[in-house]
Amino acid sequence: MTEPSSSPQEKLPSAVFTRRGDDWHPSILSRGPWDPRAQHGGAPCGLFAHVAEQAIGEAGWQLARMTVELVRPVPVSPLRTEIVKQASRTTTRLSIDLFDAGTLVARAHVLMLRTQALHLPADVPGWTPARLLPLPADCGERLRIPGLPEGVSFYGSAVETRNAQGDPSRPGGGAAWFRLAVPFVEGMPTSPAMRAAAAADFGNGLSWVLPAQRFVFANADLSLHLHRQPVGEWIGLQSQTQADAGGAGVTQSLLFDEQGSIGIAVQTLVLRER
């Protein structure tokens, strides 16, 4: 795996989050690239997926859709979640609020579906999924997004990356593979949905179109749709960003595992000059 960016004297935490009572304690592995006090968007997105799955509390359900609204920067400090759950026989909807003390910092709306084995006809369109190639084992270079500071962060220390398509040093679309290098929640297994949610937030950085030295292109939300639960540790993104002089942008990502396509993700970008 890729060695984390840290000094020889610095021992990194063993997980991105630790649960203590009713609070979630993020470690420095949750840090975003721009402010050591704020988390990378992939950290709360993965946490929301974990909270949703734990709220279901039984097997036989899968995360089909999750929309995350990043209301304000999510701090690297103790957080608390509140859940509203609406369940039926085949679907469960959850609204999850994430608080820093009494301040709402992020909110997720999650749709869980009860799984059911179907015998689909062989000629159903889309039954044979598209694949992202080359596969991680055939990708030699780590994804290096220009302008991102070095140091301990979610991107640099908690996630292993492999560049698959495109030149990340130049603006435009690209594709890459992502794998969590550490447990997400201490003492808990990292589910396939958590892996997908954590990786999906990288789309706007992967397909940057504006130089980070001159512009901020932060995402205000993430909408993730999974038609299949991913298999294995690697999640692939094939992403494209569109920006407008009015200050808004959109990133669209196709998501993959090593077997084929698993879903899509869309991010709304807030564009600002530095």
Short mmCIF file of C-alpha atoms in Angstrom, two decimals:
data_model
loop_
_atom_site.label_atom_id
_atom_site.label_comp_id
_atom_site.label_asym_id
_atom_site.label_seq_id
_atom_site.Cartn_x
_atom_site.Cartn_y
_atom_site.Cartn_z
CA MET A 1 0.00 0.00 0.00
CA THR A 2 1.04 3.64 -0.41
CA GLU A 3 3.02 4.98 2.52
CA PRO A 4 1.19 7.79 4.35
CA SER A 5 2.63 11.29 4.23
CA SER A 6 3.96 11.78 7.74
CA SER A 7 7.15 12.41 9.60
CA PRO A 8 9.09 9.42 10.92
CA GLN A 9 8.24 10.44 14.48
CA GLU A 10 4.51 10.72 13.84
CA LYS A 11 2.40 7.64 14.49
CA LEU A 12 -0.85 7.77 12.54
CA PRO A 13 -4.20 6.78 14.08
CA SER A 14 -5.55 3.31 13.37
CA ALA A 15 -8.93 4.48 11.97
CA VAL A 16 -10.68 7.49 10.48
CA PHE A 17 -13.38 7.57 13.21
CA THR A 18 -13.75 6.23 16.73
CA ARG A 19 -17.11 6.00 18.49
CA ARG A 20 -17.19 7.02 22.14
CA GLY A 21 -20.65 6.82 23.64
CA ASP A 22 -22.97 8.86 21.43
CA ASP A 23 -20.14 10.85 19.82
CA TRP A 24 -18.05 10.24 16.71
CA HIS A 25 -14.43 11.27 17.13
CA PRO A 26 -12.67 11.91 13.80
CA SER A 27 -8.92 11.40 13.71
CA ILE A 28 -6.42 13.47 11.72
CA LEU A 29 -6.91 10.92 8.92
CA SER A 30 -10.24 12.65 8.16
CA ARG A 31 -8.55 15.96 7.29
CA GLY A 32 -9.24 17.74 4.04
CA PRO A 33 -6.47 19.25 1.92
CA TRP A 34 -6.98 22.93 2.63
CA ASP A 35 -7.59 23.35 6.36
CA PRO A 36 -6.31 20.89 9.01
CA ARG A 37 -9.35 21.77 11.14
CA ALA A 38 -11.86 20.59 8.49
CA GLN A 39 -12.61 17.13 7.12
CA HIS A 40 -12.38 15.89 3.56
CA GLY A 41 -15.89 15.32 2.19
CA GLY A 42 -15.26 11.58 1.85
CA ALA A 43 -14.99 11.22 5.63
CA PRO A 44 -18.53 12.35 6.59
CA CYS A 45 -19.95 10.62 3.49
CA GLY A 46 -18.50 7.29 4.59
CA LEU A 47 -19.69 7.93 8.13
CA PHE A 48 -23.25 8.60 6.93
CA ALA A 49 -23.26 5.26 5.08
CA HIS A 50 -22.11 3.49 8.25
CA VAL A 51 -24.74 5.20 10.42
CA ALA A 52 -27.49 4.31 7.93
CA GLU A 53 -26.51 0.65 7.81
CA GLN A 54 -26.25 0.45 11.58
CA ALA A 55 -29.71 2.03 11.91
CA ILE A 56 -31.18 -0.79 9.79
CA GLY A 57 -29.63 -3.32 12.15
CA GLU A 58 -30.23 -6.45 10.07
CA ALA A 59 -28.96 -8.18 6.95
CA GLY A 60 -30.83 -8.17 3.67
CA TRP A 61 -30.75 -4.43 2.94
CA GLN A 62 -28.57 -2.41 0.59
CA LEU A 63 -27.85 1.29 0.22
CA ALA A 64 -29.37 2.42 -3.08
CA ARG A 65 -29.21 6.21 -2.81
CA MET A 66 -27.57 8.71 -0.50
CA THR A 67 -27.66 12.49 -0.88
CA VAL A 68 -25.32 14.40 1.41
CA GLU A 69 -25.63 18.14 1.96
CA LEU A 70 -22.39 19.63 3.27
CA VAL A 71 -23.93 22.59 5.08
CA ARG A 72 -20.62 23.95 6.36
CA PRO A 73 -17.06 22.66 6.82
CA VAL A 74 -17.21 19.51 8.94
CA PRO A 75 -14.68 19.99 11.75
CA VAL A 76 -12.10 17.50 12.98
CA SER A 77 -13.76 17.46 16.39
CA PRO A 78 -16.36 15.30 18.20
CA LEU A 79 -19.63 15.00 16.27
CA ARG A 80 -23.10 13.73 17.04
CA THR A 81 -25.76 12.21 14.77
CA GLU A 82 -29.56 12.33 14.95
CA ILE A 83 -31.68 9.95 12.84
CA VAL A 84 -35.27 9.98 11.59
CA LYS A 85 -36.34 6.61 10.15
CA GLN A 86 -39.32 5.75 7.95
CA ALA A 87 -39.60 2.03 7.18
CA SER A 88 -41.83 -0.07 4.95
CA ARG A 89 -41.68 -3.66 3.76
CA THR A 90 -39.29 -3.04 0.86
CA THR A 91 -37.76 0.40 1.52
CA THR A 92 -36.40 2.33 4.48
CA ARG A 93 -35.70 6.06 4.31
CA LEU A 94 -33.41 7.75 6.79
CA SER A 95 -32.64 11.40 7.43
CA ILE A 96 -29.38 11.77 9.34
CA ASP A 97 -28.17 15.08 10.79
CA LEU A 98 -24.54 15.58 11.79
CA PHE A 99 -23.86 18.13 14.55
CA ASP A 100 -20.78 19.87 15.89
CA ALA A 101 -22.05 20.68 19.40
CA GLY A 102 -25.40 22.31 18.56
CA THR A 103 -24.50 23.35 15.01
CA LEU A 104 -25.70 21.37 12.00
CA VAL A 105 -22.72 20.76 9.70
CA ALA A 106 -24.04 18.10 7.30
CA ARG A 107 -27.21 16.17 6.49
CA ALA A 108 -27.85 12.94 4.60
CA HIS A 109 -30.98 11.47 3.05
CA VAL A 110 -30.59 7.72 2.53
CA LEU A 111 -32.74 5.17 0.71
CA MET A 112 -32.19 1.54 1.70
CA LEU A 113 -33.76 -1.28 -0.36
CA ARG A 114 -34.52 -4.79 0.78
CA THR A 115 -32.48 -7.15 -1.38
CA GLN A 116 -34.23 -9.73 -3.53
CA ALA A 117 -32.78 -12.30 -5.94
CA LEU A 118 -34.18 -11.85 -9.46
CA HIS A 119 -33.83 -14.14 -12.47
CA LEU A 120 -33.32 -11.56 -15.23
CA PRO A 121 -33.44 -12.47 -18.92
CA ALA A 122 -30.00 -12.73 -20.49
CA ASP A 123 -30.80 -10.02 -23.07
CA VAL A 124 -31.71 -7.28 -20.57
CA PRO A 125 -29.82 -4.08 -21.62
CA GLY A 126 -27.19 -3.18 -19.05
CA TRP A 127 -27.04 -6.67 -17.56
CA THR A 128 -23.43 -6.97 -18.75
CA PRO A 129 -21.81 -4.02 -16.97
CA ALA A 130 -19.21 -1.70 -18.47
CA ARG A 131 -15.75 -1.99 -16.92
CA LEU A 132 -13.11 0.54 -15.92
CA LEU A 133 -9.75 -0.43 -17.39
CA PRO A 134 -6.95 -0.83 -16.62
CA LEU A 135 -7.65 -2.59 -13.33
CA PRO A 136 -5.82 -1.43 -10.18
CA ALA A 137 -3.15 -4.14 -10.41
CA ASP A 138 -2.25 -2.83 -13.87
CA CYS A 139 -2.03 0.84 -12.82
CA GLY A 140 1.43 1.86 -11.68
CA GLU A 141 1.05 5.51 -10.69
CA ARG A 142 -0.56 7.02 -7.63
CA LEU A 143 -3.16 9.72 -8.34
CA ARG A 144 -1.48 13.08 -7.73
CA ILE A 145 -3.87 16.03 -7.90
CA PRO A 146 -1.83 19.21 -8.50
CA GLY A 147 -2.03 21.94 -5.89
CA LEU A 148 -3.02 19.71 -2.98
CA PRO A 149 -0.77 20.27 0.05
CA GLU A 150 1.31 17.41 1.43
CA GLY A 151 0.84 16.10 4.95
CA VAL A 152 -1.53 13.86 6.88
CA SER A 153 -4.99 13.88 5.31
CA PHE A 154 -7.81 11.64 4.13
CA TYR A 155 -6.50 11.83 0.56
CA GLY A 156 -2.85 11.37 1.42
CA SER A 157 -2.94 9.00 4.39
CA ALA A 158 -6.27 7.13 4.67
CA VAL A 159 -6.78 6.25 1.00
CA GLU A 160 -4.58 4.43 -1.51
CA THR A 161 -4.98 5.58 -5.12
CA ARG A 162 -4.10 4.39 -8.62
CA ASN A 163 -4.41 6.62 -11.68
CA ALA A 164 -6.22 4.73 -14.46
CA GLN A 165 -6.98 7.16 -17.29
CA GLY A 166 -6.00 10.69 -18.21
CA ASP A 167 -3.22 12.97 -17.05
CA PRO A 168 -4.07 14.34 -13.57
CA SER A 169 -1.50 17.12 -13.98
CA ARG A 170 -3.67 18.65 -16.74
CA PRO A 171 -7.28 19.90 -16.53
CA GLY A 172 -10.07 17.66 -17.75
CA GLY A 173 -11.75 14.34 -17.09
CA GLY A 174 -9.98 11.33 -15.68
CA ALA A 175 -10.37 7.98 -13.99
CA ALA A 176 -8.74 6.46 -10.93
CA TRP A 177 -9.06 3.66 -8.39
CA PHE A 178 -9.44 4.25 -4.63
CA ARG A 179 -8.97 1.89 -1.69
CA LEU A 180 -9.20 2.64 2.03
CA ALA A 181 -5.82 1.97 3.63
CA VAL A 182 -7.16 1.94 7.22
CA PRO A 183 -10.41 0.90 8.94
CA PHE A 184 -13.08 3.57 8.63
CA VAL A 185 -14.65 3.14 12.09
CA GLU A 186 -12.45 1.64 14.76
CA GLY A 187 -13.45 -1.91 15.65
CA MET A 188 -16.08 -2.14 12.87
CA PRO A 189 -15.93 -3.71 9.41
CA THR A 190 -15.92 -1.31 6.49
CA SER A 191 -18.91 -2.17 4.30
CA PRO A 192 -19.01 -1.98 0.49
CA ALA A 193 -21.38 1.02 0.66
CA MET A 194 -18.99 2.85 2.99
CA ARG A 195 -16.15 2.30 0.52
CA ALA A 196 -18.24 3.65 -2.35
CA ALA A 197 -19.42 6.69 -0.39
CA ALA A 198 -15.91 7.58 0.76
CA ALA A 199 -14.48 7.30 -2.77
CA ALA A 200 -17.32 9.10 -4.59
CA ASP A 201 -16.36 12.48 -3.11
CA PHE A 202 -13.05 12.47 -5.03
CA GLY A 203 -14.72 13.12 -8.39
CA ASN A 204 -14.24 16.89 -8.49
CA GLY A 205 -10.55 16.66 -7.61
CA LEU A 206 -9.97 13.85 -10.09
CA SER A 207 -11.52 15.84 -12.96
CA TRP A 208 -10.44 19.36 -12.02
CA VAL A 209 -10.76 22.06 -14.68
CA LEU A 210 -9.60 25.12 -12.71
CA PRO A 211 -6.13 25.45 -11.12
CA ALA A 212 -6.27 25.06 -7.34
CA GLN A 213 -3.75 27.86 -6.89
CA ARG A 214 -6.24 30.39 -8.30
CA PHE A 215 -9.67 28.88 -7.65
CA VAL A 216 -11.66 27.03 -5.01
CA PHE A 217 -13.94 24.31 -6.41
CA ALA A 218 -15.48 22.82 -3.26
CA ASN A 219 -18.51 20.55 -3.49
CA ALA A 220 -21.61 21.56 -1.56
CA ASP A 221 -23.26 18.16 -1.88
CA LEU A 222 -22.91 14.61 -3.14
CA SER A 223 -25.65 12.41 -4.57
CA LEU A 224 -24.68 8.74 -4.81
CA HIS A 225 -26.81 6.09 -6.54
CA LEU A 226 -25.80 2.42 -6.42
CA HIS A 227 -27.52 -0.19 -8.57
CA ARG A 228 -25.20 -2.87 -7.20
CA GLN A 229 -23.19 -3.28 -4.04
CA PRO A 230 -19.46 -3.17 -4.85
CA VAL A 231 -17.30 -6.26 -4.49
CA GLY A 232 -13.73 -6.03 -3.23
CA GLU A 233 -11.72 -3.16 -1.78
CA TRP A 234 -11.14 -1.02 -4.88
CA ILE A 235 -13.66 1.60 -6.06
CA GLY A 236 -13.12 3.19 -9.48
CA LEU A 237 -14.28 6.65 -10.56
CA GLN A 238 -14.50 7.96 -14.12
CA SER A 239 -15.26 11.65 -13.69
CA GLN A 240 -15.99 14.78 -15.73
CA THR A 241 -16.46 18.35 -14.46
CA GLN A 242 -18.26 21.28 -16.06
CA ALA A 243 -17.75 24.82 -14.74
CA ASP A 244 -19.53 28.09 -15.45
CA ALA A 245 -18.45 31.72 -15.03
CA GLY A 246 -21.51 32.25 -12.84
CA GLY A 247 -19.73 30.42 -10.03
CA ALA A 248 -21.34 26.96 -10.20
CA GLY A 249 -20.09 23.65 -11.46
CA VAL A 250 -21.14 20.01 -11.69
CA THR A 251 -19.05 16.85 -11.48
CA GLN A 252 -20.49 13.58 -12.79
CA SER A 253 -18.79 10.28 -11.92
CA LEU A 254 -19.37 6.73 -13.04
CA LEU A 255 -18.52 4.25 -10.26
CA PHE A 256 -16.98 0.81 -10.70
CA ASP A 257 -15.55 -2.15 -8.88
CA GLU A 258 -13.20 -4.60 -10.58
CA GLN A 259 -16.17 -6.56 -11.95
CA GLY A 260 -17.91 -3.62 -13.62
CA SER A 261 -20.18 -0.63 -13.06
CA ILE A 262 -21.89 -0.13 -9.70
CA GLY A 263 -23.51 3.32 -9.90
CA ILE A 264 -23.15 7.06 -10.41
CA ALA A 265 -22.39 10.14 -8.32
CA VAL A 266 -23.06 13.85 -8.89
CA GLN A 267 -21.54 16.80 -7.03
CA THR A 268 -22.59 20.45 -7.10
CA LEU A 269 -19.51 22.68 -7.02
CA VAL A 270 -19.12 26.14 -5.50
CA LEU A 271 -16.50 27.99 -7.63
CA ARG A 272 -14.66 30.98 -6.19
CA GLU A 273 -11.49 32.88 -7.01
CA ARG A 274 -8.89 32.87 -4.26
#
